Short mmCIF file of C-alpha atoms in Angstrom, two decimals:
data_model
loop_
_atom_site.label_atom_id
_atom_site.label_comp_id
_atom_site.label_asym_id
_atom_site.label_seq_id
_atom_site.Cartn_x
_atom_site.Cartn_y
_atom_site.Cartn_z
CA MET A 93 81.22 96.42 79.68
CA SER A 94 80.26 98.20 76.34
CA ASN A 95 81.88 99.54 73.20
CA ALA A 96 83.28 103.29 72.60
CA LYS A 97 84.69 105.22 69.48
CA LEU A 98 87.98 106.36 69.31
CA PRO A 99 88.41 110.25 69.93
CA GLY A 100 89.20 112.49 66.75
CA PRO A 101 92.55 112.17 65.26
CA GLY A 102 93.68 115.39 67.00
CA ASN A 103 92.95 113.75 70.44
CA ARG A 104 94.72 110.44 69.77
CA CYS A 105 97.50 109.50 72.00
CA SER A 106 100.91 109.69 69.88
CA GLY A 107 103.65 107.56 70.89
CA SER A 108 106.51 106.55 69.03
CA ASP A 109 106.30 102.85 70.68
CA LYS A 110 103.58 101.54 68.90
CA LYS A 111 102.08 98.36 70.26
CA PRO A 112 98.95 96.54 69.19
CA ILE A 113 96.83 97.59 72.00
CA GLU A 114 96.02 101.14 73.25
CA ILE A 115 94.48 101.40 76.63
CA TYR A 116 92.78 104.73 77.87
CA MET A 117 92.44 104.90 81.51
CA PHE A 118 90.07 107.61 82.77
CA ILE A 119 90.92 108.40 86.28
CA ASP A 120 90.71 111.16 88.93
CA PRO A 121 93.81 111.83 90.93
CA LEU A 122 91.58 112.22 94.10
CA CYS A 123 89.78 108.87 93.56
CA PRO A 124 90.31 106.08 95.88
CA GLU A 125 89.00 103.57 93.48
CA CYS A 126 91.66 104.60 90.77
CA TRP A 127 94.42 104.20 93.51
CA ALA A 128 92.91 100.67 94.40
CA LEU A 129 93.45 99.69 90.80
CA GLU A 130 97.30 100.05 91.02
CA PRO A 131 97.92 96.51 92.03
CA ILE A 132 96.19 95.08 88.84
CA LEU A 133 97.63 97.89 86.46
CA LYS A 134 101.28 96.90 87.76
CA LYS A 135 100.67 93.24 87.19
CA LEU A 136 99.15 93.72 83.70
CA GLN A 137 102.04 96.01 83.03
CA ILE A 138 104.54 93.34 83.95
CA GLU A 139 102.90 90.39 82.45
CA TYR A 140 101.74 92.06 79.20
CA GLY A 141 103.38 95.23 78.75
CA ARG A 142 104.91 94.70 75.56
CA TYR A 143 101.25 94.39 73.98
CA PHE A 144 99.96 97.81 75.33
CA SER A 145 100.56 101.32 75.60
CA LEU A 146 98.91 103.21 78.59
CA LYS A 147 97.22 106.69 78.52
CA HIS A 148 95.72 108.49 81.44
CA VAL A 149 92.80 110.78 80.82
CA LEU A 150 91.70 113.14 83.21
CA SER A 151 87.84 112.99 83.62
CA GLY A 152 86.88 115.24 86.49
CA ARG A 153 83.99 117.06 85.20
CA LEU A 154 84.58 120.87 85.99
CA ALA A 155 81.18 121.23 87.46
CA ASP A 156 82.07 118.47 89.96
CA LEU A 157 85.25 119.96 90.70
CA ASN A 158 84.07 123.24 91.77
CA LYS A 159 81.11 122.15 93.65
CA LYS A 160 81.10 122.11 97.46
CA ARG A 161 81.17 118.44 98.40
CA ASN A 162 80.36 116.51 101.72
CA TYR A 163 83.63 115.87 103.33
CA GLU A 164 82.26 113.35 105.81
CA ASN A 165 80.82 111.12 103.17
CA ILE A 166 84.13 111.35 101.20
CA ALA A 167 86.07 110.58 104.32
CA GLN A 168 83.87 107.29 104.77
CA LEU A 169 84.11 106.23 101.33
CA TRP A 170 87.89 106.22 101.31
CA GLU A 171 87.71 104.06 104.58
CA LYS A 172 85.55 101.61 103.08
CA THR A 173 87.67 101.67 100.08
CA ALA A 174 90.71 101.18 101.90
CA SER A 175 89.44 98.18 104.09
CA ARG A 176 87.89 96.70 100.97
CA THR A 177 90.87 96.53 98.59
CA GLY A 178 94.04 96.79 100.97
CA MET A 179 95.34 99.79 99.45
CA SER A 180 95.24 102.04 102.30
CA CYS A 181 93.70 105.48 102.21
CA ASP A 182 93.24 107.71 105.12
CA GLY A 183 89.62 109.39 104.98
CA SER A 184 90.71 111.73 107.71
CA LEU A 185 92.45 113.93 105.64
CA TRP A 186 88.98 115.33 104.69
CA LEU A 187 88.21 116.12 108.16
CA GLU A 188 91.76 117.43 109.09
CA ASN A 189 93.16 119.07 105.97
CA PRO A 190 90.63 118.75 102.80
CA VAL A 191 91.84 119.31 99.31
CA ASP A 192 89.68 122.41 98.59
CA ASN A 193 90.57 122.99 94.93
CA PRO A 194 90.52 119.50 92.98
CA TYR A 195 90.87 121.60 89.65
CA THR A 196 94.40 122.62 90.64
CA VAL A 197 95.45 119.05 91.08
CA SER A 198 94.36 118.21 87.68
CA ILE A 199 96.09 121.16 86.18
CA ALA A 200 99.30 120.10 88.11
CA LEU A 201 99.22 116.76 86.65
CA LYS A 202 98.93 117.83 83.06
CA ALA A 203 101.83 120.28 83.79
CA ALA A 204 103.83 117.22 84.89
CA GLU A 205 103.10 115.32 81.51
CA LEU A 206 104.49 118.44 79.49
CA GLN A 207 107.82 116.87 80.69
CA GLY A 208 106.76 113.72 79.32
CA ARG A 209 104.76 110.81 79.97
CA ARG A 210 107.02 109.10 82.25
CA ALA A 211 107.46 112.32 84.47
CA GLY A 212 103.57 112.54 84.21
CA LEU A 213 103.15 108.98 85.82
CA ARG A 214 105.82 109.50 88.36
CA PHE A 215 104.20 112.67 89.20
CA LEU A 216 100.65 111.17 89.35
CA ARG A 217 101.98 108.39 91.88
CA ARG A 218 103.43 110.90 94.04
CA ILE A 219 100.34 112.74 94.28
CA GLN A 220 98.47 109.66 95.34
CA GLU A 221 100.92 108.63 97.79
CA MET A 222 100.96 112.42 99.39
CA LEU A 223 96.96 112.21 99.22
CA PHE A 224 96.40 108.70 100.58
CA LEU A 225 98.75 107.96 102.86
CA GLU A 226 100.32 111.35 103.95
CA LYS A 227 97.24 113.20 104.48
CA GLN A 228 98.49 116.29 102.44
CA ASN A 229 96.27 118.97 100.54
CA THR A 230 97.72 118.34 97.30
CA SER A 231 95.69 121.70 95.89
CA ASN A 232 98.32 123.52 97.71
CA LEU A 233 100.94 124.92 95.40
CA GLU A 234 103.94 124.32 98.03
CA VAL A 235 102.88 120.62 98.21
CA LEU A 236 102.59 120.14 94.49
CA LYS A 237 106.16 121.85 94.26
CA GLY A 238 107.44 119.28 96.85
CA CYS A 239 105.84 116.49 94.50
CA ALA A 240 107.33 117.56 91.54
CA GLY A 241 110.66 117.68 93.17
CA SER A 242 110.41 114.09 94.61
CA SER A 243 109.06 113.03 91.24
CA GLY A 244 112.58 114.10 89.50
CA LEU A 245 110.70 116.99 87.53
CA ASP A 246 112.21 120.48 86.75
CA VAL A 247 110.45 122.18 89.50
CA GLU A 248 110.91 125.71 87.84
CA GLU A 249 109.15 124.55 84.51
CA PHE A 250 106.73 122.69 86.33
CA MET A 251 105.59 125.75 88.40
CA ALA A 252 105.53 127.99 85.46
CA ASP A 253 103.41 125.41 83.61
CA ILE A 254 100.80 125.17 86.09
CA HIS A 255 99.64 128.90 85.32
CA SER A 256 100.18 128.19 81.42
CA ASP A 257 97.78 128.05 78.91
CA SER A 258 99.35 124.40 77.95
CA ALA A 259 98.41 122.70 80.79
CA ALA A 260 94.86 124.26 80.76
CA LYS A 261 94.27 123.38 77.11
CA ALA A 262 95.73 119.71 77.96
CA PHE A 263 93.16 119.34 80.58
CA GLN A 264 90.47 120.70 78.26
CA CYS A 265 91.53 117.99 75.83
CA ASP A 266 91.10 115.17 78.37
CA LEU A 267 87.54 116.48 79.26
CA LYS A 268 86.64 116.62 75.84
CA ILE A 269 87.80 112.85 75.34
CA THR A 270 85.80 112.07 78.38
CA SER A 271 82.68 113.60 76.75
CA GLU A 272 83.44 112.07 73.42
CA MET A 273 83.57 108.39 74.58
CA ALA A 274 80.69 109.14 77.09
CA VAL A 275 82.56 107.93 80.29
CA ASN A 276 80.40 108.79 83.16
CA GLU A 277 82.16 106.69 85.92
CA ILE A 278 85.82 106.40 86.97
CA PRO A 279 87.86 104.27 86.82
CA THR A 280 87.02 103.55 83.22
CA LEU A 281 89.63 101.54 80.82
CA VAL A 282 89.06 101.42 77.40
CA PHE A 283 90.63 98.91 75.00
CA PHE A 284 91.55 99.63 71.10
CA ASN A 285 93.43 97.72 69.00
CA GLU A 286 95.26 98.72 65.80
CA ASN A 287 92.21 98.80 63.59
CA ILE A 288 90.91 102.17 63.68
CA GLU A 289 87.30 101.00 62.31
CA ASP A 290 86.89 99.15 65.19
CA GLU A 291 84.96 100.04 68.26
CA GLY A 292 86.97 99.88 71.48
CA ILE A 293 85.82 97.89 74.60
CA LYS A 294 84.94 99.91 77.45
CA ILE A 295 84.90 98.57 81.10
CA THR A 296 83.78 100.59 83.77
CA GLY A 297 84.81 100.11 87.61
CA SER A 298 86.88 97.48 89.03
CA TYR A 299 87.21 93.89 87.79
CA PRO A 300 89.34 90.94 88.61
CA TYR A 301 92.51 90.55 86.95
CA GLU A 302 91.53 87.79 84.79
CA VAL A 303 88.74 89.98 82.91
CA TYR A 304 91.37 92.54 81.91
CA VAL A 305 93.32 89.63 80.32
CA GLN A 306 90.72 88.10 78.85
CA ILE A 307 89.83 91.64 77.01
CA LEU A 308 93.48 91.77 75.73
CA GLU A 309 93.47 88.02 74.42
CA GLU A 310 90.11 88.90 72.31
CA MET A 311 91.72 92.02 70.82
CA LEU A 312 95.04 90.48 69.93
CA SER A 313 95.36 88.57 66.57
CA GLU A 314 97.74 86.30 68.58
CA LYS A 315 97.97 84.40 72.21
CA PRO A 316 99.92 86.79 74.20
CA ILE A 317 102.92 85.33 75.76
CA ILE A 318 102.94 85.96 79.37
CA SER A 319 106.27 87.50 80.81
CA PRO A 320 107.30 86.44 84.21
CA PRO A 321 107.72 89.02 87.09
CA PRO A 322 111.25 90.32 88.13
CA SER A 323 112.89 88.98 91.45
CA LEU A 324 111.27 91.04 94.60
CA GLU A 325 114.56 92.90 94.72
CA SER A 326 114.52 94.25 90.73
CA PHE A 327 110.85 94.89 91.39
CA MET A 328 111.45 97.14 94.23
CA LYS A 329 114.12 98.80 92.45
CA ILE A 330 111.93 99.49 89.54
CA PHE A 331 108.89 100.81 91.50
CA LYS A 332 110.43 102.31 94.55
CA PHE A 333 107.53 102.53 96.86
CA VAL A 334 104.63 100.13 97.22
CA ALA A 335 102.03 98.55 99.08
CA SER A 336 102.11 94.71 100.36
CA LYS A 337 99.11 94.51 98.40
CA GLU A 338 100.64 95.55 95.12
CA ILE A 339 103.44 93.25 95.57
CA ALA A 340 100.97 90.18 96.63
CA VAL A 341 98.87 90.71 93.31
CA VAL A 342 101.79 90.70 90.92
CA TYR A 343 103.31 87.54 92.70
CA ASN A 344 99.99 85.85 93.12
CA MET A 345 100.60 85.49 97.02
CA SER A 346 98.78 86.31 100.00
CA VAL A 347 99.83 89.46 101.67
CA SER A 348 101.11 87.56 104.82
CA GLN A 349 103.17 85.50 102.55
CA ILE A 350 104.80 88.42 100.86
CA GLU A 351 105.16 90.14 104.11
CA ARG A 352 107.34 87.28 104.90
CA GLU A 353 109.53 87.67 102.03
CA MET A 354 109.83 91.15 102.48
CA LYS A 355 111.30 90.84 105.85
CA LYS A 356 114.34 88.97 104.43
CA LEU A 357 114.84 92.18 102.26
CA LEU A 358 114.49 94.24 105.27
CA LEU A 359 117.25 92.45 107.11
CA LYS A 360 119.29 92.76 104.04
CA GLN A 361 118.72 96.55 104.33
CA VAL A 362 117.37 96.50 100.89
CA VAL A 363 113.84 98.02 101.87
CA GLU A 364 112.64 99.99 104.73
CA GLN A 365 109.09 99.13 106.28
CA ILE A 366 106.42 102.03 106.11
CA PRO A 367 103.28 101.36 108.26
CA ALA A 368 100.03 102.81 106.65
CA LYS A 369 96.59 103.13 108.38
CA TYR A 370 95.70 99.96 106.44
CA GLY A 371 98.57 97.36 105.30
CA THR A 372 102.20 98.03 104.89
CA PHE A 373 104.09 100.00 102.28
CA TRP A 374 107.83 99.28 101.47
CA ARG A 375 110.23 101.84 100.29
CA TYR A 376 113.68 100.70 98.31
CA ILE A 377 116.64 102.02 99.81
CA GLU A 378 118.87 103.47 96.98
CA GLU A 379 122.41 102.54 97.05
#
């Protein structure tokens, strides 16, 4: 844990819904550790979402994006991450259908964000699902087009934006913020409060949920009030497609307890069960 300065005013995240804390999350869409942080992020947003806004910053360095990588090592890393964290990612992608142009994935994400922050978040999640669960080469333009469609984006606008200066500049801006905040590892979260003079708290890697809550409590001038999670059915309606692990973390239950509860929703035909290489995912059935 260390301190970090806010990026220059031109690079600040501008949002009308001003909340007392702003969290910059430095990610790479291809990073299994960022994917593994999803359960904790969901819990944080459900319990304390009224106190913070979250801005994703892409931090894949261009030199790293362009260099030839050892696919076998990446495959092994994915498998280890999946078995350790419970968030499935299938490393055989790198041996069968590798992502051959990571730069394109980052640009695509910035193109999606041009249609709004929420659109960007939906697209990021869909990219991660395609990559970690469906073993798709997400640098393929047809795959990206499909992701845009299933994320509810304007596909034509998205495909034009991928080749635009706007997406390339937005990515350069993210790389500049990464450099200014001296972020060398992902995932990294940096917490800032409303006082621009105060340094942010930078936390690199993954920590237990309580650590993130403690930082929020330290940075707020008041004791935050915890919001209870919604019913399981409402949770599924909001998030649409989630791992048993994500639900278990949010509801403070074991994966086996959650799967018993989810089977009840399965019988009611509220969800369908999607097996993954590690663990199980659940998809909400739209009415």
